[in-house]
Structures are given as C-alpha cells and as structure tokens.
C-alpha cells in the first residue's frame, strides 16, 4: 500500500484527520491510497483509489473461492529462492532463527486465522506469530478494511518466502507518521528482529532527513535492515523509501514459462522511484548510479509487483468466508518478500558465525557492491509518473539493480559463499530475458561451483556460441584476477533472428564447463514488404485462391508480429488485359500480415502482377499470374429430349426445330402464350454467383417479349426480359409467376436478329442483365438490380408476340462471388446507381450513363452496398478520384469515415454516398 504525507494540519478534507481531531489529538496524517490495484486472472482490475476507511468499493468486490495468481512455490523457484542452502547444501535457506517485523497501521482482527488458512492451502509450516500494538501491548487499534488487507498481504507473503522465520506484527494506532514511526522503532528493538518491512510511504517533504535515524539499528541490538515499498505511481520518489538508511523495493512484471523459470521481466508501469529532492547521495551509490551524482535515488532493487502477475492473499476480514481470496500486486508485495530474503541471508550469516546485517552500513553497501550476476538486470519497461522513467542496462530508476538471483545474492550477503580456489562446475550466464533483433545487449558470465557459489579465482578462457547463426558474439575471453570470477560483456551480443535463441558459454579447455542463457528475440521495426502467398491463376471475376498474403519484415527478414496498425494496399502492376482489381484492396495488418481473401481480376490476361505498398516502404511486386475466361458449362443445347416443367396450359406450345438452331441442328421455338417452360433437374441448376448465357432471335417481328428465366422452380423465378413492345431491357421478379419489375432501361431491337442474353448473378444478390449483338461480344445494353428473394434454381423461357427462337444455354459457375456490379436501384421516389464494396467495379462509367438514361431529370445519387468487412476509408477516396476523372471535377479533400466530400458537376449534380448497412453518409 502507498500513502501520501500531508504536510498540513488536519482539516475537514481528510476522514482520518477529522477522526483524529475528534479524538482531541491533532497530528500530521498519512493520506492513504487503498491497497494497490487488485486483479483477477482474467486480467481485469480497477484503477481507482479506494477510501482508506473502507467505505465505497472494498476488497470484497474482488473475492474468489480459491487462490489466483503466483503461488509461493512458483515465485520461490522463479527467483532461485528454493535453491538457497547453507553448510554445503545440508541446511535449507528458510529464515530459521530470525524474526521479520511487519509494521502497518490499524488492526486486522482476523490475521492469525488468515495466516493459518494460507499455510494450510500452500502446505507451509505454522510460524511463531505475534501481534502487538505500537507500544508492545495487546490492546489493538481500531480495525480498518484497507489496512487489514495490507496486513494480510505483508504477513502471509513474508512467511511464504521465509517459512521458518518468526513473524512479529506491530500495528500502529493510526496512519500518522508519528505513530507509524513509533511502531517501527518498537519493532526494531525486539530480540531476534533482523528485518522491518514497511509497505507504506508518501511524498517527500522538507525536514524528512531528521527522521532517517528511525531506520538505524538500535543501540545494543544486532543488525537490522529496514525495507520499504517504493510506491505504485511512478515518480517522484517517496519517503521512507528515499531514506539512505532504507532498502527501497520497486516493481516488475514477471512472466514465467512452463518450466517455472522467468521467460521475461520488464519494469512495471507503477513502480515508484526517482531522484530525491531532500536526501544526499549515499556513498554506496557512487560509481554505480549515473542518474544523479549528488542525490539519493531509488529504488535499490525490484520484485514482481504487477497485479496481473500478482499474489493470492487470504483476507477474511474484507471478503466473505465463502470467497476469502483476493489477488494483490504493487510494491507492497515486494517489500515483505525482500524482507524475507534478508532474513534468509541473516540465517546463513548466523550459521557462518556472522552477525545479522545492518541496513545502512552493510545491506545497502553490499547490494551495490555485489556482482551484476546476482541480479536479473531488467532492461525493458517504463514507469508512469512525472517524470516517466525507463528501465535500462545496469542501475535504473524503475527497477534499481534488478530482481534477485536469490541463491547468488544471498551467498553474497552472507559473505562466505565465494571461494577463490573452489572447483568450477559450470557458468552462470545472466542478461536480459528479451531483446530486439539487431540490438546489442550485455551479459555477465560468472564461474560457479557445485553449490552455486562464485569461484573468484577462475582464470580460464571461455568461448561463445549461439543458436542464431546470424548473431554477433564476443570473442573468446580469458579471465583475469580483476574479474573475481565474473566478467561483464557490455553490449557485445547481438541476435538477429526472431524467436527463442540460446547463448552458450564453454570453457575452451574443458568442454564440460558450460552455461547458457535463453533470450526471446523480438523483431525490430518494419523496413520492407514481401508477398508470402503469391497470387495464383484465376478465372475472370473469380476469387484468387489461396488468399494473397503480404508480410511486414524487419531488416533481418523477421516477421514484425507485433505490428497491428500499418495498412497495406494492393494494386495491379503489369496489366496485360486492362483488368480492374476487385475485392478489399487495403487492409490493416494483423500480427504483421495482411491477408487478402476476396481479390479478383475483371479481365483475362497472361502475366498479371500485383504491387503491395505500405506507408513509406518501397512497393514490392508479386510473381506473375494469369487470369482466364471461365470455362462455360453447357446446360442445354436443344439437340435432344430433356425433362421440362410447364407453368400455364396443360399442353405446351414450345417445340424443337431446325429453324431455331444457332449452334448445332436444333433450337427451341416458343410461340406467343402465357406458359413458362423450365428445367429443375440437377444438370440444370444455377445459383447466385454464376453467369448464365443464352442465344435468342426475335423471329418475324421485333414485338412482344422474350423471357429468360433463372433460379426457376415451381414457386416462381427471376427473369431477364427483352421487351420490344415497350422498348425496354428489363429484370423481373416472377415469384408466384407474377410479373414485378425490378429494373428497366430503354433498348431498341431488330427483327430476325440473333442476340446473346447474359445474366451476371452476383452472390450478394446483385443482378446485371447484358444484351450482346450477334457476334456475342458487342454490348448493346445493360440493366441491373438487386434482390435475394431467389438465390438458386433452374432456367426456363416464356414468349409473347411473334415466335422467339432460343438456343445454347451455358453457365460460368462461381465467377460473380467477389464483386457487385453497378446497377440501378430505386427506393421510393429516389433512383440510385448501386455499386459494390469491392474496389471500382468494371463498367462503372456505363452504369453512370445508365443512371442518367433512367433518370433524365437528374440522377439522385450513388449508393454503396456495404458488407460486414466494409471499411469506408478503403473505398471513398478511390471513388472520389474516379468521379473526378469521369466528370472532370475537383474533389475537396481526402476522405475518412464520416467525412464529407463535395464535387461540382454539371452532368450529375449533387448526390450522396450511402452504405446501406452502416448508415454512413458522405456528400458527393
């Protein structure tokens, strides 16, 4: 928990200060931030500051039936605490014979039972636990919800790390620093106390140096180390952590892998620290701390403190009995666990005949004098606050010297673990847990004996190898006396291949002496693009499959998997057929990859290429690919019998005849009549997404109507209609075999003339009927509409007026799955040119002309048919550019979602863009 000192007398603004005033005792108060952010395994945790009196939202809001977070066994293994032993491995490092004092304010009436339940859950031994008030009495202060949670955290987790140490809890009368420091003084004087844990603090203030003597070993007492949390809000520095007599503990985010070791560790954003405004730099920081040469800096060390990787606490005072557990983080969890490490070190010192450590004269100087190998140097992450600080190599204002390599650190604090002539059995290789490709980092190599003690007399030669064949490694090195068995290779290692890489150190004369370090290498900044899945051959209008993928790579060709913001745009490079690119052509990368799943090319050609661009990166060109005309499937040639159905007269009037042949020997003659003739057998099935074609001849006279049915069944059909009688080209909805016009445009016809009718039936419901001349390729007219009332069925015919000849029904299957063509739509009294969300469709110019023809008084607008993947920013600007070119106008600006655009045109006038599904309007 972290608090702010108020350097004013009590006023009505502070609940605790007001309470103190009512008791007749006016004193300076600590303004309490309720226990640092608490978190659930889901990753959700509140960011508010809870009321210190326990009103408002309390800890019970985050209760759980069982523990969540990092267990005692996990954190002990991750930091090497379970590897601490003494007397040649015969005695476990567990704090035996020492006492840890916990100082907090107010009372937790349930702490004894909560500690018991905590021990039962994690299989820990019951400690000798004592609770007193600030004077050593048994009349406890008032209970407080916020402080009781702090007490539970401090007591349970100091015990978890040093399970055989005694625990003394001293509860101050309130949170004033007068009473808290009185509790500290009492605690330090008690027999056996070697460490005093203080998970509280506040802003620095003038005159704070006069209180530094509180944190000194009492006269006649064996050494005591005072440990304080550095705070949970970043800079500036806080007190008492800023005192040069106090070991200040900051925070990290510690991630463990499946084997229980640390896979990554970074500075926690809330870690308190900074440069003191009041305290001078102590001698032990000189030559190590570079951030200031005159002022005390903190933190000194660090520990896991991120609530997301926090610790379970049994807290039945704030939580119901049915759900007594909560998960805690913050530097409040770090201070008591470092106090436990000090207790373990003092256990080892007692076994070696040494006195317990005095904080100012021994613990802190040793912390700064120990080799870098005794710490996990945390080099990434930054803290909030003012100013914000970043972790870095060596000492920093977020994590101090780093987190403990506990077995080495304790050996160094004991002072008897190092040997000059011991037998080297392996090397300890320490360095950052992660690095960016191409960035140099520092490693420390320490010669170790079988008990994991540094061998200071090692004089061998080592060589480096790594799993990264492109890596840059230090040259072989021969240890000298000044190394004392440990050498730092500053910025000498560079890995270039992303992934988990292994750095190995081996003695050149004895290959069995080795050590290694695992480094997670992350890709550097993106520098270029590559096509991963190249485009492959496809049919006209068909989706290019597999999906085309473009990757963002760094300078070493590593995928920049952390990039989820850059956009990649595709365009046609080499364009042998003059085709248009359809589909979503601009995508935001996900994990560094843009996957284009609905691309299509509108015209056939050999040797197409695509070009990918993103920001300032140089465009990259794909391999070439071909687009071919889709193979047409013959559905009906009228050269033999087929199974036909009839709607209308019992006896159909249609018949096969040689006079109706366009291809082969026979064609179908349908005289004037109300009957529909259609096929629905499996060989006649067509569906949305197909293109269907048939030849038709207006025999004798250009009169009546010729109906080409598609999607036919007993319940109705859609039809493409030549209507010489009205001078129109039409699309009809014939559900129930009624005649309902979907769209119509003007069209003239000639008698005794063959025409090819083609229906482009889009998968999204768009339908374009095209009329071609007798050569089959000259487009005479087109009409378009959208409906999904029918999506599949057979095909058929109907005729009125003079005889109509039909021949050769074919289908190109699945060629209209990715692009919605331009077509006319009506909505009430408004008429629109509707176009799809797949780039600029082929024929948009013709569509605009059709719109003008259908609406001579002036077209009302352009309507966009949006799909679920539609992004306005992908489409508005290309459309604006096209319209400017088509009408020779000037666009006002570059559009983003919801931004308006105006054009001045004499031929179209003002209109609007309207994505039907999203309601976005942008004026054109």
PDB file of C-alpha atoms in Angstrom, residues 212-347:
ATOM      1  CA  UNK A 212      16.286   8.978   8.843  1.00  0.00           C
ATOM      2  CA  UNK A 213      17.653   7.946  12.242  1.00  0.00           C
ATOM      3  CA  UNK A 214      14.444   5.950  12.817  1.00  0.00           C
ATOM      4  CA  UNK A 215      15.779   3.470  10.268  1.00  0.00           C
ATOM      5  CA  UNK A 216      19.011   2.600  12.042  1.00  0.00           C
ATOM      6  CA  UNK A 217      19.836  -0.448  14.156  1.00  0.00           C
ATOM      7  CA  UNK A 218      19.048   0.349  17.825  1.00  0.00           C
ATOM      8  CA  UNK A 219      21.999   0.619  20.162  1.00  0.00           C
ATOM      9  CA  UNK A 220      22.979  -2.756  21.603  1.00  0.00           C
ATOM     10  CA  UNK A 221      20.890  -4.688  19.049  1.00  0.00           C
ATOM     11  CA  UNK A 222      22.237  -6.949  16.333  1.00  0.00           C
ATOM     12  CA  UNK A 223      21.948  -5.585  12.808  1.00  0.00           C
ATOM     13  CA  UNK A 224      18.515  -4.641  11.410  1.00  0.00           C
ATOM     14  CA  UNK A 225      17.637  -3.920   7.776  1.00  0.00           C
ATOM     15  CA  UNK A 226      14.699  -1.634   7.012  1.00  0.00           C
ATOM     16  CA  UNK A 227      12.825  -2.354   3.775  1.00  0.00           C
ATOM     17  CA  UNK A 228      10.190  -0.083   2.164  1.00  0.00           C
ATOM     18  CA  UNK A 229       8.000  -0.255  -0.913  1.00  0.00           C
ATOM     19  CA  UNK A 230       8.920   2.441  -3.445  1.00  0.00           C
ATOM     20  CA  UNK A 231       5.332   3.217  -4.455  1.00  0.00           C
ATOM     21  CA  UNK A 232       2.817   2.341  -7.127  1.00  0.00           C
ATOM     22  CA  UNK A 233       2.507   5.565  -9.116  1.00  0.00           C
ATOM     23  CA  UNK A 234       5.942   6.006 -10.619  1.00  0.00           C
ATOM     24  CA  UNK A 235       7.925   9.171  -9.982  1.00  0.00           C
ATOM     25  CA  UNK A 236       8.586  11.210  -7.928  1.00  0.00           C
ATOM     26  CA  UNK A 237      10.422   9.389  -5.162  1.00  0.00           C
ATOM     27  CA  UNK A 238       8.592   8.719  -1.884  1.00  0.00           C
ATOM     28  CA  UNK A 239       9.505   8.504   1.787  1.00  0.00           C
ATOM     29  CA  UNK A 240      10.643   6.452   3.714  1.00  0.00           C
ATOM     30  CA  UNK A 241      11.904   4.624   0.586  1.00  0.00           C
ATOM     31  CA  UNK A 242      14.026   7.700  -0.199  1.00  0.00           C
ATOM     32  CA  UNK A 243      15.904   7.447   3.083  1.00  0.00           C
ATOM     33  CA  UNK A 244      19.515   6.342   2.526  1.00  0.00           C
ATOM     34  CA  UNK A 245      19.047   4.006   5.502  1.00  0.00           C
ATOM     35  CA  UNK A 246      16.204   2.083   3.835  1.00  0.00           C
ATOM     36  CA  UNK A 247      16.316  -0.611   1.154  1.00  0.00           C
ATOM     37  CA  UNK A 248      13.776   0.640  -1.415  1.00  0.00           C
ATOM     38  CA  UNK A 249      11.997  -2.023  -3.472  1.00  0.00           C
ATOM     39  CA  UNK A 250      10.461  -1.278  -6.875  1.00  0.00           C
ATOM     40  CA  UNK A 251       8.313  -3.439  -9.116  1.00  0.00           C
ATOM     41  CA  UNK A 252       8.459  -5.547 -12.261  1.00  0.00           C
ATOM     42  CA  UNK A 253       6.144  -7.524 -14.490  1.00  0.00           C
ATOM     43  CA  UNK A 254       7.456 -11.074 -14.240  1.00  0.00           C
ATOM     44  CA  UNK A 255       6.330 -13.749 -16.705  1.00  0.00           C
ATOM     45  CA  UNK A 256       7.176 -17.387 -16.091  1.00  0.00           C
ATOM     46  CA  UNK A 257       7.328 -20.215 -18.604  1.00  0.00           C
ATOM     47  CA  UNK A 258       6.008 -23.746 -18.267  1.00  0.00           C
ATOM     48  CA  UNK A 259       9.199 -24.860 -16.517  1.00  0.00           C
ATOM     49  CA  UNK A 260       8.732 -22.248 -13.804  1.00  0.00           C
ATOM     50  CA  UNK A 261      11.666 -20.068 -14.793  1.00  0.00           C
ATOM     51  CA  UNK A 262      11.407 -16.440 -15.841  1.00  0.00           C
ATOM     52  CA  UNK A 263      10.689 -16.066 -19.547  1.00  0.00           C
ATOM     53  CA  UNK A 264      10.509 -12.276 -19.495  1.00  0.00           C
ATOM     54  CA  UNK A 265      10.703  -9.479 -16.970  1.00  0.00           C
ATOM     55  CA  UNK A 266      10.108  -5.783 -17.528  1.00  0.00           C
ATOM     56  CA  UNK A 267       9.736  -2.706 -15.385  1.00  0.00           C
ATOM     57  CA  UNK A 268       6.183  -2.430 -14.003  1.00  0.00           C
ATOM     58  CA  UNK A 269       4.407   0.767 -15.040  1.00  0.00           C
ATOM     59  CA  UNK A 270       3.511   1.621 -11.448  1.00  0.00           C
ATOM     60  CA  UNK A 271       6.977   1.097  -9.984  1.00  0.00           C
ATOM     61  CA  UNK A 272       7.864   4.069  -7.780  1.00  0.00           C
ATOM     62  CA  UNK A 273      11.255   5.701  -7.974  1.00  0.00           C
ATOM     63  CA  UNK A 274      13.198   8.775  -8.853  1.00  0.00           C
ATOM     64  CA  UNK A 275      15.757  11.275  -7.625  1.00  0.00           C
ATOM     65  CA  UNK A 276      15.270  12.529  -4.088  1.00  0.00           C
ATOM     66  CA  UNK A 277      14.715  16.235  -3.578  1.00  0.00           C
ATOM     67  CA  UNK A 278      15.827  16.028   0.068  1.00  0.00           C
ATOM     68  CA  UNK A 279      18.395  13.266   0.551  1.00  0.00           C
ATOM     69  CA  UNK A 280      22.055  13.454  -0.466  1.00  0.00           C
ATOM     70  CA  UNK A 281      23.619  10.608  -2.415  1.00  0.00           C
ATOM     71  CA  UNK A 282      24.960   7.917  -0.060  1.00  0.00           C
ATOM     72  CA  UNK A 283      28.464   6.665  -0.586  1.00  0.00           C
ATOM     73  CA  UNK A 284      27.291   3.204  -1.618  1.00  0.00           C
ATOM     74  CA  UNK A 285      25.573   4.619  -4.736  1.00  0.00           C
ATOM     75  CA  UNK A 286      28.631   6.470  -6.030  1.00  0.00           C
ATOM     76  CA  UNK A 287      30.085   4.944  -9.154  1.00  0.00           C
ATOM     77  CA  UNK A 288      27.020   2.781  -9.722  1.00  0.00           C
ATOM     78  CA  UNK A 289      24.191   5.292 -10.064  1.00  0.00           C
ATOM     79  CA  UNK A 290      24.580   7.606 -13.050  1.00  0.00           C
ATOM     80  CA  UNK A 291      21.196   9.310 -12.952  1.00  0.00           C
ATOM     81  CA  UNK A 292      22.444  11.702 -10.251  1.00  0.00           C
ATOM     82  CA  UNK A 293      25.826  12.299  -8.670  1.00  0.00           C
ATOM     83  CA  UNK A 294      24.563  14.332  -5.722  1.00  0.00           C
ATOM     84  CA  UNK A 295      21.171  12.948  -4.690  1.00  0.00           C
ATOM     85  CA  UNK A 296      19.867   9.677  -3.331  1.00  0.00           C
ATOM     86  CA  UNK A 297      17.979   7.708  -5.961  1.00  0.00           C
ATOM     87  CA  UNK A 298      15.587   4.796  -5.650  1.00  0.00           C
ATOM     88  CA  UNK A 299      14.531   2.043  -5.926  1.00  0.00           C
ATOM     89  CA  UNK A 300      17.561  -0.012  -4.952  1.00  0.00           C
ATOM     90  CA  UNK A 301      16.151  -3.364  -6.097  1.00  0.00           C
ATOM     91  CA  UNK A 302      12.907  -4.748  -7.501  1.00  0.00           C
ATOM     92  CA  UNK A 303      10.491  -7.682  -7.371  1.00  0.00           C
ATOM     93  CA  UNK A 304       7.366  -8.861  -9.174  1.00  0.00           C
ATOM     94  CA  UNK A 305       4.677  -6.250  -8.424  1.00  0.00           C
ATOM     95  CA  UNK A 306       2.341  -6.182 -11.420  1.00  0.00           C
ATOM     96  CA  UNK A 307      -1.223  -7.039 -10.263  1.00  0.00           C
ATOM     97  CA  UNK A 308      -1.611  -9.124 -13.428  1.00  0.00           C
ATOM     98  CA  UNK A 309       1.178 -11.392 -12.172  1.00  0.00           C
ATOM     99  CA  UNK A 310       0.351 -10.810  -8.515  1.00  0.00           C
ATOM    100  CA  UNK A 311      -0.139 -12.935  -5.430  1.00  0.00           C
ATOM    101  CA  UNK A 312      -3.099 -14.633  -3.692  1.00  0.00           C
ATOM    102  CA  UNK A 313      -3.999 -13.383  -0.225  1.00  0.00           C
ATOM    103  CA  UNK A 314      -6.407 -14.938   2.289  1.00  0.00           C
ATOM    104  CA  UNK A 315      -8.370 -11.939   3.625  1.00  0.00           C
ATOM    105  CA  UNK A 316     -11.487 -12.940   5.574  1.00  0.00           C
ATOM    106  CA  UNK A 317     -11.896  -9.522   7.176  1.00  0.00           C
ATOM    107  CA  UNK A 318     -12.871  -7.931   3.860  1.00  0.00           C
ATOM    108  CA  UNK A 319     -14.082 -10.993   1.982  1.00  0.00           C
ATOM    109  CA  UNK A 320     -16.870 -13.463   2.781  1.00  0.00           C
ATOM    110  CA  UNK A 321     -15.966 -16.835   4.225  1.00  0.00           C
ATOM    111  CA  UNK A 322     -17.233 -18.473   1.038  1.00  0.00           C
ATOM    112  CA  UNK A 323     -14.806 -16.451  -1.087  1.00  0.00           C
ATOM    113  CA  UNK A 324     -11.922 -15.299   1.124  1.00  0.00           C
ATOM    114  CA  UNK A 325      -9.190 -14.963  -1.504  1.00  0.00           C
ATOM    115  CA  UNK A 326      -8.051 -11.893  -3.429  1.00  0.00           C
ATOM    116  CA  UNK A 327      -5.137 -11.262  -5.763  1.00  0.00           C
ATOM    117  CA  UNK A 328      -2.733  -8.414  -4.964  1.00  0.00           C
ATOM    118  CA  UNK A 329       0.064  -6.571  -6.699  1.00  0.00           C
ATOM    119  CA  UNK A 330       2.092  -3.404  -6.179  1.00  0.00           C
ATOM    120  CA  UNK A 331       5.355  -2.783  -4.399  1.00  0.00           C
ATOM    121  CA  UNK A 332       3.513  -3.642  -1.162  1.00  0.00           C
ATOM    122  CA  UNK A 333       4.014  -7.297  -2.082  1.00  0.00           C
ATOM    123  CA  UNK A 334       7.670  -6.699  -2.957  1.00  0.00           C
ATOM    124  CA  UNK A 335       8.859  -5.168   0.330  1.00  0.00           C
ATOM    125  CA  UNK A 336       7.880  -8.030   2.691  1.00  0.00           C
ATOM    126  CA  UNK A 337       9.303 -10.628   0.306  1.00  0.00           C
ATOM    127  CA  UNK A 338      12.621  -8.803   0.173  1.00  0.00           C
ATOM    128  CA  UNK A 339      12.480  -8.623   3.984  1.00  0.00           C
ATOM    129  CA  UNK A 340      12.194 -12.415   3.922  1.00  0.00           C
ATOM    130  CA  UNK A 341      15.272 -12.649   1.673  1.00  0.00           C
ATOM    131  CA  UNK A 342      17.228 -10.546   4.163  1.00  0.00           C
ATOM    132  CA  UNK A 343      16.068 -12.883   6.938  1.00  0.00           C
ATOM    133  CA  UNK A 344      17.315 -15.898   4.948  1.00  0.00           C
ATOM    134  CA  UNK A 345      20.659 -14.187   4.395  1.00  0.00           C
ATOM    135  CA  UNK A 346      20.915 -13.500   8.136  1.00  0.00           C
ATOM    136  CA  UNK A 347      20.139 -17.168   8.797  1.00  0.00           C
TER     137      UNK A 347
END
